[in-house]
mmCIF file of C-alpha atoms and ligand atoms in Angstrom:
data_model
loop_
_atom_site.group_PDB
_atom_site.id
_atom_site.type_symbol
_atom_site.label_atom_id
_atom_site.label_comp_id
_atom_site.label_asym_id
_atom_site.label_seq_id
_atom_site.Cartn_x
_atom_site.Cartn_y
_atom_site.Cartn_z
ATOM 1 C CA UNK A 114 -33.897 73.651 -16.719
ATOM 2 C CA UNK A 115 -30.700 75.062 -15.208
ATOM 3 C CA UNK A 116 -27.079 75.156 -16.178
ATOM 4 C CA UNK A 117 -24.467 72.420 -14.955
ATOM 5 C CA UNK A 118 -22.847 75.173 -13.209
ATOM 6 C CA UNK A 119 -25.958 76.456 -11.463
ATOM 7 C CA UNK A 120 -26.886 73.010 -10.434
ATOM 8 C CA UNK A 121 -23.407 72.294 -8.843
ATOM 9 C CA UNK A 122 -24.108 75.721 -6.994
ATOM 10 C CA UNK A 123 -27.239 74.450 -5.571
ATOM 11 C CA UNK A 124 -25.648 71.135 -4.754
ATOM 12 C CA UNK A 125 -22.657 72.639 -2.807
ATOM 13 C CA UNK A 126 -25.199 74.583 -0.913
ATOM 14 C CA UNK A 127 -26.492 71.284 0.443
ATOM 15 C CA UNK A 128 -23.146 70.073 1.624
ATOM 16 C CA UNK A 129 -21.643 70.488 5.065
ATOM 17 C CA UNK A 130 -18.295 69.183 5.497
ATOM 18 C CA UNK A 131 -18.390 65.903 7.677
ATOM 19 C CA UNK A 132 -16.890 65.484 11.163
ATOM 20 C CA UNK A 133 -13.063 64.698 11.114
ATOM 21 C CA UNK A 134 -11.592 61.661 12.628
ATOM 22 C CA UNK A 135 -7.962 60.429 13.549
ATOM 23 C CA UNK A 136 -6.890 57.648 11.624
ATOM 24 C CA UNK A 137 -3.669 55.627 11.561
ATOM 25 C CA UNK A 138 -1.140 56.637 8.732
ATOM 26 C CA UNK A 139 -1.809 53.109 7.143
ATOM 27 C CA UNK A 140 -5.434 53.994 6.576
ATOM 28 C CA UNK A 141 -4.664 57.574 5.320
ATOM 29 C CA UNK A 142 -4.004 57.146 1.793
ATOM 30 C CA UNK A 143 -6.987 58.619 -0.368
ATOM 31 C CA UNK A 144 -8.384 60.532 2.557
ATOM 32 C CA UNK A 145 -8.527 64.287 2.880
ATOM 33 C CA UNK A 146 -6.393 65.800 5.309
ATOM 34 C CA UNK A 147 -8.224 67.878 7.761
ATOM 35 C CA UNK A 148 -5.610 69.427 9.949
ATOM 36 C CA UNK A 149 -2.344 70.932 8.624
ATOM 37 C CA UNK A 150 0.390 68.364 9.794
ATOM 38 C CA UNK A 151 3.655 70.033 10.431
ATOM 39 C CA UNK A 152 7.128 68.167 10.416
ATOM 40 C CA UNK A 153 7.724 66.900 13.817
ATOM 41 C CA UNK A 154 11.574 66.621 13.162
ATOM 42 C CA UNK A 155 14.202 67.784 10.896
ATOM 43 C CA UNK A 156 15.066 65.667 7.812
ATOM 44 C CA UNK A 157 17.839 64.636 7.402
ATOM 45 C CA UNK A 158 18.475 65.122 10.946
ATOM 46 C CA UNK A 159 22.387 65.692 10.731
ATOM 47 C CA UNK A 160 24.540 66.356 7.717
ATOM 48 C CA UNK A 161 24.318 63.012 5.723
ATOM 49 C CA UNK A 162 26.562 61.338 2.838
ATOM 50 C CA UNK A 163 24.930 61.306 -0.296
ATOM 51 C CA UNK A 164 27.302 58.628 -1.551
ATOM 52 C CA UNK A 165 29.465 55.774 -0.581
ATOM 53 C CA UNK A 166 32.980 57.046 -0.238
ATOM 54 C CA UNK A 167 35.533 58.883 2.311
ATOM 55 C CA UNK A 168 34.708 61.834 4.404
ATOM 56 C CA UNK A 169 37.634 64.215 4.468
ATOM 57 C CA UNK A 170 38.239 68.069 4.864
ATOM 58 C CA UNK A 171 37.355 69.936 1.736
ATOM 59 C CA UNK A 172 40.577 71.874 1.368
ATOM 60 C CA UNK A 173 42.572 68.639 1.155
ATOM 61 C CA UNK A 174 41.231 67.360 -1.971
ATOM 62 C CA UNK A 175 43.626 67.679 -5.027
ATOM 63 C CA UNK A 176 44.796 64.777 -7.252
ATOM 64 C CA UNK A 177 47.399 62.833 -5.416
ATOM 65 C CA UNK A 178 46.436 63.674 -1.970
ATOM 66 C CA UNK A 179 46.730 61.000 0.657
ATOM 67 C CA UNK A 180 44.755 60.179 3.645
ATOM 68 C CA UNK A 181 45.007 57.874 6.394
ATOM 69 C CA UNK A 182 41.501 56.114 7.245
ATOM 70 C CA UNK A 183 40.780 56.408 10.946
ATOM 71 C CA UNK A 184 37.311 54.837 10.984
ATOM 72 C CA UNK A 185 33.925 54.431 9.400
ATOM 73 C CA UNK A 186 30.426 56.014 9.353
ATOM 74 C CA UNK A 187 27.630 53.789 8.379
ATOM 75 C CA UNK A 188 23.715 54.349 8.131
ATOM 76 C CA UNK A 189 22.630 53.836 11.871
ATOM 77 C CA UNK A 190 26.211 54.095 13.070
ATOM 78 C CA UNK A 191 28.042 57.430 13.065
ATOM 79 C CA UNK A 192 31.619 58.012 13.806
ATOM 80 C CA UNK A 193 32.216 59.678 17.063
ATOM 81 C CA UNK A 194 35.827 61.016 16.382
ATOM 82 C CA UNK A 195 36.932 64.085 14.271
ATOM 83 C CA UNK A 196 38.379 64.206 10.856
ATOM 84 C CA UNK A 197 41.591 66.523 10.613
ATOM 85 C CA UNK A 198 44.056 67.245 7.759
ATOM 86 C CA UNK A 199 45.277 64.157 6.174
ATOM 87 C CA UNK A 200 42.515 61.730 7.694
ATOM 88 C CA UNK A 201 39.495 60.407 6.234
ATOM 89 C CA UNK A 202 36.689 58.221 7.525
ATOM 90 C CA UNK A 203 35.038 55.523 5.290
ATOM 91 C CA UNK A 204 31.319 56.695 4.806
ATOM 92 C CA UNK A 205 28.184 55.234 3.281
ATOM 93 C CA UNK A 206 25.121 56.710 1.965
ATOM 94 C CA UNK A 207 22.799 58.060 4.610
ATOM 95 C CA UNK A 208 25.515 58.097 7.295
ATOM 96 C CA UNK A 209 26.318 61.153 9.468
ATOM 97 C CA UNK A 210 29.110 63.014 8.076
ATOM 98 C CA UNK A 211 31.917 63.139 10.995
ATOM 99 C CA UNK A 212 32.750 66.214 12.792
ATOM 100 C CA UNK A 213 35.785 68.022 10.941
ATOM 101 C CA UNK A 214 34.763 66.748 7.495
ATOM 102 C CA UNK A 215 32.988 68.728 4.835
ATOM 103 C CA UNK A 216 33.313 66.724 1.741
ATOM 104 C CA UNK A 217 32.713 63.037 0.694
ATOM 105 C CA UNK A 218 34.842 61.653 -2.052
ATOM 106 C CA UNK A 219 33.189 59.078 -4.067
ATOM 107 C CA UNK A 220 34.960 55.654 -3.759
ATOM 108 C CA UNK A 221 35.563 55.573 -7.340
ATOM 109 C CA UNK A 222 37.903 58.645 -7.266
ATOM 110 C CA UNK A 223 40.413 56.880 -4.712
ATOM 111 C CA UNK A 224 42.601 53.804 -4.610
ATOM 112 C CA UNK A 225 43.004 52.218 -1.256
ATOM 113 C CA UNK A 226 45.871 50.253 0.080
ATOM 114 C CA UNK A 227 45.411 48.900 3.732
ATOM 115 C CA UNK A 228 44.338 52.243 5.646
ATOM 116 C CA UNK A 229 45.806 54.628 3.056
ATOM 117 C CA UNK A 230 43.877 56.080 0.348
ATOM 118 C CA UNK A 231 45.175 58.240 -2.545
ATOM 119 C CA UNK A 232 42.918 60.558 -4.604
ATOM 120 C CA UNK A 233 43.135 59.307 -8.282
ATOM 121 C CA UNK A 234 41.881 62.704 -9.669
ATOM 122 C CA UNK A 235 40.873 66.033 -8.558
ATOM 123 C CA UNK A 236 37.108 65.459 -7.658
ATOM 124 C CA UNK A 237 34.061 67.380 -8.928
ATOM 125 C CA UNK A 238 32.704 70.553 -7.075
ATOM 126 C CA UNK A 239 29.999 68.186 -5.630
ATOM 127 C CA UNK A 240 30.649 67.888 -2.025
ATOM 128 C CA UNK A 241 28.077 64.933 -1.806
ATOM 129 C CA UNK A 242 26.575 66.104 1.563
ATOM 130 C CA UNK A 243 22.947 66.306 2.268
ATOM 131 C CA UNK A 244 22.668 69.253 4.832
ATOM 132 C CA UNK A 245 20.646 68.718 7.841
ATOM 133 C CA UNK A 246 17.061 69.872 7.188
ATOM 134 C CA UNK A 247 17.741 69.798 3.261
ATOM 135 C CA UNK A 248 14.257 68.074 2.873
ATOM 136 C CA UNK A 249 12.240 69.616 5.644
ATOM 137 C CA UNK A 250 12.307 71.381 9.047
ATOM 138 C CA UNK A 251 9.962 72.435 11.644
ATOM 139 C CA UNK A 252 8.452 75.360 9.598
ATOM 140 C CA UNK A 253 7.547 72.762 6.973
ATOM 141 C CA UNK A 254 4.365 70.654 6.703
ATOM 142 C CA UNK A 255 1.547 69.329 4.740
ATOM 143 C CA UNK A 256 -1.441 71.850 4.605
ATOM 144 C CA UNK A 257 -4.975 70.861 4.972
ATOM 145 C CA UNK A 258 -7.180 70.287 3.195
ATOM 146 C CA UNK A 259 -5.602 67.898 0.646
ATOM 147 C CA UNK A 260 -6.275 64.315 -0.633
ATOM 148 C CA UNK A 261 -3.453 62.508 0.494
ATOM 149 C CA UNK A 262 -1.585 60.513 -2.141
ATOM 150 C CA UNK A 263 0.964 57.671 -1.458
ATOM 151 C CA UNK A 264 3.658 60.242 -1.643
ATOM 152 C CA UNK A 265 2.015 62.460 0.885
ATOM 153 C CA UNK A 266 1.706 59.411 3.074
ATOM 154 C CA UNK A 267 5.749 58.948 2.714
ATOM 155 C CA UNK A 268 6.210 62.347 3.533
ATOM 156 C CA UNK A 269 3.908 62.548 6.708
ATOM 157 C CA UNK A 270 5.660 59.176 7.946
ATOM 158 C CA UNK A 271 9.064 61.034 7.225
ATOM 159 C CA UNK A 272 7.580 63.804 9.501
ATOM 160 C CA UNK A 273 6.944 61.503 12.204
ATOM 161 C CA UNK A 274 3.153 61.368 12.101
ATOM 162 C CA UNK A 275 1.721 57.908 13.197
ATOM 163 C CA UNK A 276 -1.815 59.201 12.795
ATOM 164 C CA UNK A 277 -3.523 61.884 11.110
ATOM 165 C CA UNK A 278 -6.717 63.971 11.116
ATOM 166 C CA UNK A 279 -8.894 63.371 8.228
ATOM 167 C CA UNK A 280 -12.393 64.055 6.919
ATOM 168 C CA UNK A 281 -14.761 61.124 7.883
ATOM 169 C CA UNK A 282 -15.761 58.939 4.852
ATOM 170 C CA UNK A 283 -19.163 59.802 3.556
ATOM 171 C CA UNK A 284 -21.647 56.875 3.352
ATOM 172 C CA UNK A 285 -23.403 56.897 0.049
ATOM 173 C CA UNK A 286 -26.629 54.472 -0.238
ATOM 174 C CA UNK A 287 -26.981 53.654 -4.012
ATOM 175 C CA UNK A 288 -30.760 52.798 -4.830
ATOM 176 C CA UNK A 289 -31.431 51.074 -8.238
ATOM 177 C CA UNK A 290 -34.917 51.402 -9.402
ATOM 178 C CA UNK A 291 -36.674 49.426 -12.182
ATOM 179 C CA UNK A 292 -38.695 46.313 -12.583
ATOM 180 C CA UNK A 293 -36.375 45.323 -15.462
ATOM 181 C CA UNK A 294 -33.258 44.913 -13.387
ATOM 182 C CA UNK A 295 -31.532 42.087 -11.885
ATOM 183 C CA UNK A 296 -28.101 41.511 -10.189
ATOM 184 C CA UNK A 297 -24.929 40.564 -12.177
ATOM 185 C CA UNK A 298 -24.860 36.578 -12.151
ATOM 186 C CA UNK A 299 -28.547 36.373 -12.201
ATOM 187 C CA UNK A 300 -30.406 35.063 -15.483
ATOM 188 C CA UNK A 301 -32.385 37.861 -16.687
ATOM 189 C CA UNK A 302 -35.975 37.110 -17.548
ATOM 190 C CA UNK A 303 -37.111 37.939 -21.389
ATOM 191 C CA UNK A 304 -37.549 41.789 -20.767
ATOM 192 C CA UNK A 305 -34.881 42.130 -18.112
ATOM 193 C CA UNK A 306 -31.514 43.606 -17.820
ATOM 194 C CA UNK A 307 -28.693 43.644 -15.559
ATOM 195 C CA UNK A 308 -28.119 46.539 -12.911
ATOM 196 C CA UNK A 309 -24.901 47.814 -14.084
ATOM 197 C CA UNK A 310 -25.083 51.292 -13.007
ATOM 198 C CA UNK A 311 -25.065 50.668 -9.083
ATOM 199 C CA UNK A 312 -21.728 48.721 -9.449
ATOM 200 C CA UNK A 313 -20.163 51.372 -11.332
ATOM 201 C CA UNK A 314 -21.232 54.097 -8.951
ATOM 202 C CA UNK A 315 -20.098 52.099 -6.089
ATOM 203 C CA UNK A 316 -16.570 51.811 -7.593
ATOM 204 C CA UNK A 317 -16.566 55.588 -8.056
ATOM 205 C CA UNK A 318 -17.882 56.252 -4.660
ATOM 206 C CA UNK A 319 -15.026 53.872 -3.119
ATOM 207 C CA UNK A 320 -12.302 55.462 -5.346
ATOM 208 C CA UNK A 321 -13.200 58.967 -4.141
ATOM 209 C CA UNK A 322 -12.867 57.983 -0.474
ATOM 210 C CA UNK A 323 -16.571 57.148 0.255
ATOM 211 C CA UNK A 324 -18.269 54.008 1.558
ATOM 212 C CA UNK A 325 -20.814 52.567 -0.713
ATOM 213 C CA UNK A 326 -23.931 50.794 0.697
ATOM 214 C CA UNK A 327 -25.665 49.262 -2.289
ATOM 215 C CA UNK A 328 -29.463 48.494 -1.339
ATOM 216 C CA UNK A 329 -31.697 45.972 -2.773
ATOM 217 C CA UNK A 330 -33.099 46.899 -6.328
ATOM 218 C CA UNK A 331 -36.428 48.588 -5.710
ATOM 219 C CA UNK A 332 -39.076 47.740 -8.311
ATOM 220 C CA UNK A 333 -41.194 50.357 -9.780
ATOM 221 C CA UNK A 334 -43.627 50.500 -6.973
ATOM 222 C CA UNK A 335 -44.395 53.626 -4.806
ATOM 223 C CA UNK A 336 -44.571 51.377 -1.414
ATOM 224 C CA UNK A 337 -41.393 49.407 -2.001
ATOM 225 C CA UNK A 338 -39.647 52.344 -3.295
ATOM 226 C CA UNK A 339 -40.462 54.171 -0.441
ATOM 227 C CA UNK A 340 -39.280 51.568 2.027
ATOM 228 C CA UNK A 341 -35.889 51.441 0.138
ATOM 229 C CA UNK A 342 -35.478 55.151 0.577
ATOM 230 C CA UNK A 343 -36.449 54.980 4.010
ATOM 231 C CA UNK A 344 -33.624 52.291 4.625
ATOM 232 C CA UNK A 345 -31.139 54.494 3.250
ATOM 233 C CA UNK A 346 -31.850 57.889 5.448
ATOM 234 C CA UNK A 347 -28.920 57.338 7.766
ATOM 235 C CA UNK A 348 -26.596 57.416 4.746
ATOM 236 C CA UNK A 349 -24.828 61.067 4.214
ATOM 237 C CA UNK A 350 -25.798 60.978 0.498
ATOM 238 C CA UNK A 351 -28.254 58.968 -1.354
ATOM 239 C CA UNK A 352 -27.920 58.319 -4.893
ATOM 240 C CA UNK A 353 -30.852 56.840 -6.938
ATOM 241 C CA UNK A 354 -30.566 55.301 -10.377
ATOM 242 C CA UNK A 355 -33.440 55.555 -12.861
ATOM 243 C CA UNK A 356 -37.021 56.564 -12.420
ATOM 244 C CA UNK A 357 -36.133 60.380 -12.420
ATOM 245 C CA UNK A 358 -37.875 61.282 -15.486
ATOM 246 C CA UNK A 359 -41.644 62.077 -15.809
ATOM 247 C CA UNK A 360 -43.000 58.747 -17.310
ATOM 248 C CA UNK A 361 -45.772 56.622 -15.497
ATOM 249 C CA UNK A 362 -43.135 54.361 -13.832
ATOM 250 C CA UNK A 363 -40.818 57.154 -12.777
ATOM 251 C CA UNK A 364 -41.620 57.324 -9.088
ATOM 252 C CA UNK A 365 -38.382 58.752 -7.509
ATOM 253 C CA UNK A 366 -39.688 62.359 -7.599
ATOM 254 C CA UNK A 367 -42.968 61.201 -6.058
ATOM 255 C CA UNK A 368 -41.469 59.235 -3.236
ATOM 256 C CA UNK A 369 -39.000 61.758 -2.374
ATOM 257 C CA UNK A 370 -41.479 64.593 -2.258
ATOM 258 C CA UNK A 371 -43.590 62.389 0.086
ATOM 259 C CA UNK A 372 -40.597 61.889 2.333
ATOM 260 C CA UNK A 373 -40.347 65.809 2.658
ATOM 261 C CA UNK A 374 -37.452 66.290 0.181
ATOM 262 C CA UNK A 375 -36.652 70.059 -0.596
ATOM 263 C CA UNK A 376 -35.804 69.792 -4.046
ATOM 264 C CA UNK A 377 -32.939 72.000 -5.317
ATOM 265 C CA UNK A 378 -33.257 71.343 -8.959
ATOM 266 C CA UNK A 379 -34.853 68.721 -11.165
ATOM 267 C CA UNK A 380 -33.674 69.151 -14.798
ATOM 268 C CA UNK A 381 -30.179 70.108 -15.801
ATOM 269 C CA UNK A 382 -29.145 71.612 -19.445
ATOM 270 C CA UNK A 383 -26.876 68.720 -20.230
ATOM 271 C CA UNK A 384 -26.422 65.880 -22.486
ATOM 272 C CA UNK A 385 -26.361 63.057 -21.385
ATOM 273 C CA UNK A 386 -28.463 63.280 -18.348
ATOM 274 C CA UNK A 387 -31.197 65.896 -18.434
ATOM 275 C CA UNK A 388 -33.421 64.320 -15.768
ATOM 276 C CA UNK A 389 -31.113 64.755 -12.754
ATOM 277 C CA UNK A 390 -32.658 65.987 -9.413
ATOM 278 C CA UNK A 391 -31.104 66.953 -6.114
ATOM 279 C CA UNK A 392 -32.274 68.104 -2.541
ATOM 280 C CA UNK A 393 -32.120 67.629 1.203
ATOM 281 C CA UNK A 394 -33.841 64.804 2.725
ATOM 282 C CA UNK A 395 -33.464 65.536 6.487
ATOM 283 C CA UNK A 396 -29.495 65.642 6.871
ATOM 284 C CA UNK A 397 -28.926 63.673 3.762
ATOM 285 C CA UNK A 398 -28.117 64.832 0.275
ATOM 286 C CA UNK A 399 -30.165 63.424 -2.319
ATOM 287 C CA UNK A 400 -28.983 63.045 -5.885
ATOM 288 C CA UNK A 401 -31.306 61.245 -8.366
ATOM 289 C CA UNK A 402 -29.471 60.307 -11.401
ATOM 290 C CA UNK A 403 -30.866 59.226 -14.743
ATOM 291 C CA UNK A 404 -31.080 55.505 -15.583
ATOM 292 C CA UNK A 405 -29.250 55.226 -18.776
ATOM 293 C CA UNK A 406 -25.745 53.829 -17.891
ATOM 294 C CA UNK A 407 -23.542 56.512 -19.242
ATOM 295 C CA UNK A 408 -25.704 59.104 -18.275
ATOM 296 C CA UNK A 409 -25.439 57.838 -14.629
ATOM 297 C CA UNK A 410 -21.886 57.466 -14.834
ATOM 298 C CA UNK A 411 -21.198 60.990 -16.361
ATOM 299 C CA UNK A 412 -23.637 62.653 -14.000
ATOM 300 C CA UNK A 413 -21.874 61.009 -11.001
ATOM 301 C CA UNK A 414 -18.499 62.092 -12.331
ATOM 302 C CA UNK A 415 -19.740 65.775 -12.641
ATOM 303 C CA UNK A 416 -22.029 65.833 -9.429
ATOM 304 C CA UNK A 417 -21.484 63.033 -7.245
ATOM 305 C CA UNK A 418 -17.755 63.282 -7.066
ATOM 306 C CA UNK A 419 -17.322 66.975 -6.364
ATOM 307 C CA UNK A 420 -20.170 66.446 -3.561
ATOM 308 C CA UNK A 421 -18.085 63.688 -1.977
ATOM 309 C CA UNK A 422 -15.060 65.807 -2.101
ATOM 310 C CA UNK A 423 -16.889 68.731 -0.599
ATOM 311 C CA UNK A 424 -18.281 66.537 2.317
ATOM 312 C CA UNK A 425 -14.489 65.141 2.798
ATOM 313 C CA UNK A 426 -13.462 68.809 3.408
ATOM 314 C CA UNK A 427 -12.018 69.803 -0.021
ATOM 315 C CA UNK A 428 -12.909 73.205 -1.591
ATOM 316 C CA UNK A 429 -16.293 72.996 -3.402
ATOM 317 C CA UNK A 430 -15.087 72.913 -7.270
ATOM 318 C CA UNK A 431 -16.413 71.348 -10.463
ATOM 319 C CA UNK A 432 -14.616 68.526 -12.237
ATOM 320 C CA UNK A 433 -11.269 69.925 -13.315
ATOM 321 C CA UNK A 434 -11.036 70.610 -17.073
ATOM 322 C CA UNK A 435 -7.979 70.997 -19.215
ATOM 323 C CA UNK A 436 -7.547 72.309 -22.990
ATOM 324 C CA UNK A 437 -6.780 69.776 -25.737
ATOM 325 C CA UNK A 438 -6.560 70.160 -29.467
ATOM 326 C CA UNK A 439 -9.735 68.710 -31.385
ATOM 327 C CA UNK A 440 -8.626 66.025 -33.655
ATOM 328 C CA UNK A 441 -11.753 65.903 -35.972
ATOM 329 C CA UNK A 442 -14.473 68.511 -36.906
ATOM 330 C CA UNK A 443 -17.600 68.503 -34.662
ATOM 331 C CA UNK A 444 -20.866 69.896 -35.662
ATOM 332 C CA UNK A 445 -22.578 72.744 -33.902
ATOM 333 C CA UNK A 446 -23.994 72.083 -30.397
ATOM 334 C CA UNK A 447 -27.585 72.463 -29.362
ATOM 335 C CA UNK A 448 -28.973 74.286 -25.998
ATOM 336 C CA UNK A 449 -27.611 71.631 -23.479
ATOM 337 C CA UNK A 450 -23.999 71.385 -22.507
ATOM 338 C CA UNK A 451 -22.689 68.292 -24.401
ATOM 339 C CA UNK A 452 -20.256 65.784 -22.602
ATOM 340 C CA UNK A 453 -18.923 63.698 -25.509
ATOM 341 C CA UNK A 454 -17.179 60.521 -24.791
ATOM 342 C CA UNK A 455 -13.692 60.620 -26.308
ATOM 343 C CA UNK A 456 -10.048 59.480 -26.291
ATOM 344 C CA UNK A 457 -7.379 61.871 -25.119
ATOM 345 C CA UNK A 458 -3.864 61.617 -26.193
ATOM 346 C CA UNK A 459 -0.841 63.694 -26.485
ATOM 347 C CA UNK A 460 -2.015 64.745 -29.931
ATOM 348 C CA UNK A 461 -5.492 65.787 -28.912
ATOM 349 C CA UNK A 462 -8.952 64.716 -28.293
ATOM 350 C CA UNK A 463 -10.903 62.400 -30.685
ATOM 351 C CA UNK A 464 -14.453 62.220 -29.565
ATOM 352 C CA UNK A 465 -16.281 58.763 -30.544
ATOM 353 C CA UNK A 466 -18.693 58.773 -33.425
ATOM 354 C CA UNK A 467 -21.487 56.963 -31.464
ATOM 355 C CA UNK A 468 -22.500 58.970 -28.465
ATOM 356 C CA UNK A 469 -25.741 57.018 -27.382
ATOM 357 C CA UNK A 470 -26.042 57.174 -23.646
ATOM 358 C CA UNK A 471 -26.725 53.589 -23.343
ATOM 359 C CA UNK A 472 -23.342 52.524 -24.522
ATOM 360 C CA UNK A 473 -21.145 51.434 -21.692
ATOM 361 C CA UNK A 474 -18.706 49.823 -24.153
ATOM 362 C CA UNK A 475 -17.734 53.155 -25.618
ATOM 363 C CA UNK A 476 -17.655 54.631 -22.048
ATOM 364 C CA UNK A 477 -15.228 52.052 -20.953
ATOM 365 C CA UNK A 478 -12.819 52.833 -24.041
ATOM 366 C CA UNK A 479 -13.199 56.610 -23.373
ATOM 367 C CA UNK A 480 -10.552 58.243 -20.952
ATOM 368 C CA UNK A 481 -12.079 61.806 -21.299
ATOM 369 C CA UNK A 482 -15.257 63.799 -21.766
ATOM 370 C CA UNK A 483 -15.095 66.477 -24.672
ATOM 371 C CA UNK A 484 -17.103 69.408 -23.262
ATOM 372 C CA UNK A 485 -19.248 71.422 -25.879
ATOM 373 C CA UNK A 486 -20.855 74.558 -24.559
ATOM 374 C CA UNK A 487 -24.569 75.220 -25.134
ATOM 375 C CA UNK A 488 -24.899 76.664 -28.687
ATOM 376 C CA UNK A 489 -21.184 76.019 -29.393
ATOM 377 C CA UNK A 490 -20.722 76.637 -33.100
ATOM 378 C CA UNK A 491 -19.283 73.932 -35.460
ATOM 379 C CA UNK A 492 -15.502 73.473 -34.599
ATOM 380 C CA UNK A 493 -12.796 72.377 -37.055
ATOM 381 C CA UNK A 494 -9.745 69.979 -36.253
ATOM 382 C CA UNK A 495 -6.937 71.991 -34.710
ATOM 383 C CA UNK A 496 -9.318 74.162 -32.536
ATOM 384 C CA UNK A 497 -8.920 74.251 -28.840
ATOM 385 C CA UNK A 498 -11.613 72.500 -26.823
ATOM 386 C CA UNK A 499 -12.142 71.637 -22.802
ATOM 387 C CA UNK A 500 -11.824 68.276 -21.820
ATOM 388 C CA UNK A 501 -12.398 66.548 -18.497
ATOM 389 C CA UNK A 502 -10.369 63.277 -17.832
ATOM 390 C CA UNK A 503 -12.253 60.242 -16.603
HETATM 391 P P1 AMP B 712 -35.389 55.077 -16.308
HETATM 392 O O1 AMP B 712 -34.607 56.543 -16.076
HETATM 393 O O2 AMP B 712 -35.778 54.546 -15.132
HETATM 394 O O3 AMP B 712 -36.456 55.510 -17.304
HETATM 395 O O4 AMP B 712 -34.115 54.209 -17.114
HETATM 396 C C1 AMP B 712 -33.812 54.685 -18.331
HETATM 397 C C2 AMP B 712 -32.786 53.533 -18.898
HETATM 398 O O5 AMP B 712 -31.813 53.185 -18.209
HETATM 399 C C3 AMP B 712 -33.718 52.237 -19.223
HETATM 400 O O6 AMP B 712 -33.225 51.573 -20.273
HETATM 401 C C4 AMP B 712 -33.316 51.431 -17.937
HETATM 402 O O7 AMP B 712 -33.613 50.154 -18.051
HETATM 403 C C5 AMP B 712 -31.831 51.624 -17.722
HETATM 404 N N1 AMP B 712 -31.678 51.487 -16.345
HETATM 405 C C6 AMP B 712 -32.043 51.957 -15.256
HETATM 406 N N2 AMP B 712 -31.565 51.792 -14.072
HETATM 407 C C7 AMP B 712 -30.320 51.106 -14.452
HETATM 408 C C8 AMP B 712 -29.430 50.129 -13.969
HETATM 409 N N3 AMP B 712 -29.305 50.415 -12.561
HETATM 410 N N4 AMP B 712 -28.378 49.798 -14.650
HETATM 411 C C9 AMP B 712 -28.549 49.608 -15.915
HETATM 412 N N5 AMP B 712 -29.475 50.276 -16.476
HETATM 413 C C10 AMP B 712 -30.571 51.042 -15.980
HETATM 414 MG MG1 MG B 713 -37.069 53.002 -14.831
#
């Protein structure tokens, strides 16, 4: 049995980042930027007004000062003349500040009669101008690698990128194994259950930028299971669910061995999820997850997601942890790292009383995992612990 940390190191050693591809910006959200994208222009491209008001010369602005309005500068339609002493240009937010002007007086601070305005107060120190390049210029950019958020996409668009270079989406083949499994929507027989894990994992793959391919459920039969794995060999990652321990019906290990897998590890010192295997099948990373629904989802969170990140070009790193205050005492932990289903709030972290690895209803209500290191002593409420957000 190896530690979670060592298992991850083995897994990362199996991962080579996939090729890059160029995609239109509309398809870039959630993808991993592969090449640093530098700004292709200056933003704003000119000194722009931050308010609706009047552009004037800064020195002229005392209460009672009067100006003649000589024109207008609106967004998209600048004023081509020059502002001189005693003149003003009507200006709107985002419009270019005309030559000669270096302050915008907000419209609330003036009274207007025909083409005359008078300052009704001494305006604040704010000149209400966004200088050219205030947001970004040619030396600014978005550095790769980085998973692109909607905010990043907006920035890339503003920087005038119509397309970007991103890591290819990893294709993940998901194989459920077990004679007891049927698909959601079917009517289970007397000793059958629904294959839930494959659906949770496919959703997780897609959220992480991958493409999930759900294969037909493989029964507990060497020939059929092998045929299913053979169908999956084109994928970048194969994730199997169940059949990974050492029972008579646990055939995944035997099948992948027959197919020539170099096994990186087989058991991990963690709870839930001890029977967890990984290796390389040709060019494909194989991850054999345990069958229990919560174990499958948690091991996928801890191992599959970092693998998908690494394949897309992000630096290999474990699921990020943060500190939280423990809200109730917990007893001593055993030799395996325990990932307790918990609720994290501003006050702290509260583990659920029921931690059985078959309870999807508990997992669905959890928003964090409370991490208990191997042999962690009993902890009191108020102590600081590690959590991983779900
Ligand atoms: P196994 O590792 O095959 O012994 O499976 C452990 C437990 O997980 C058993 O109760 C299985 O019925 C259950 N299980 C296995 N695969 C799935 C699946 N795809 N969806 C839901 N439960 C599963
Ligand atoms: Mg099974």
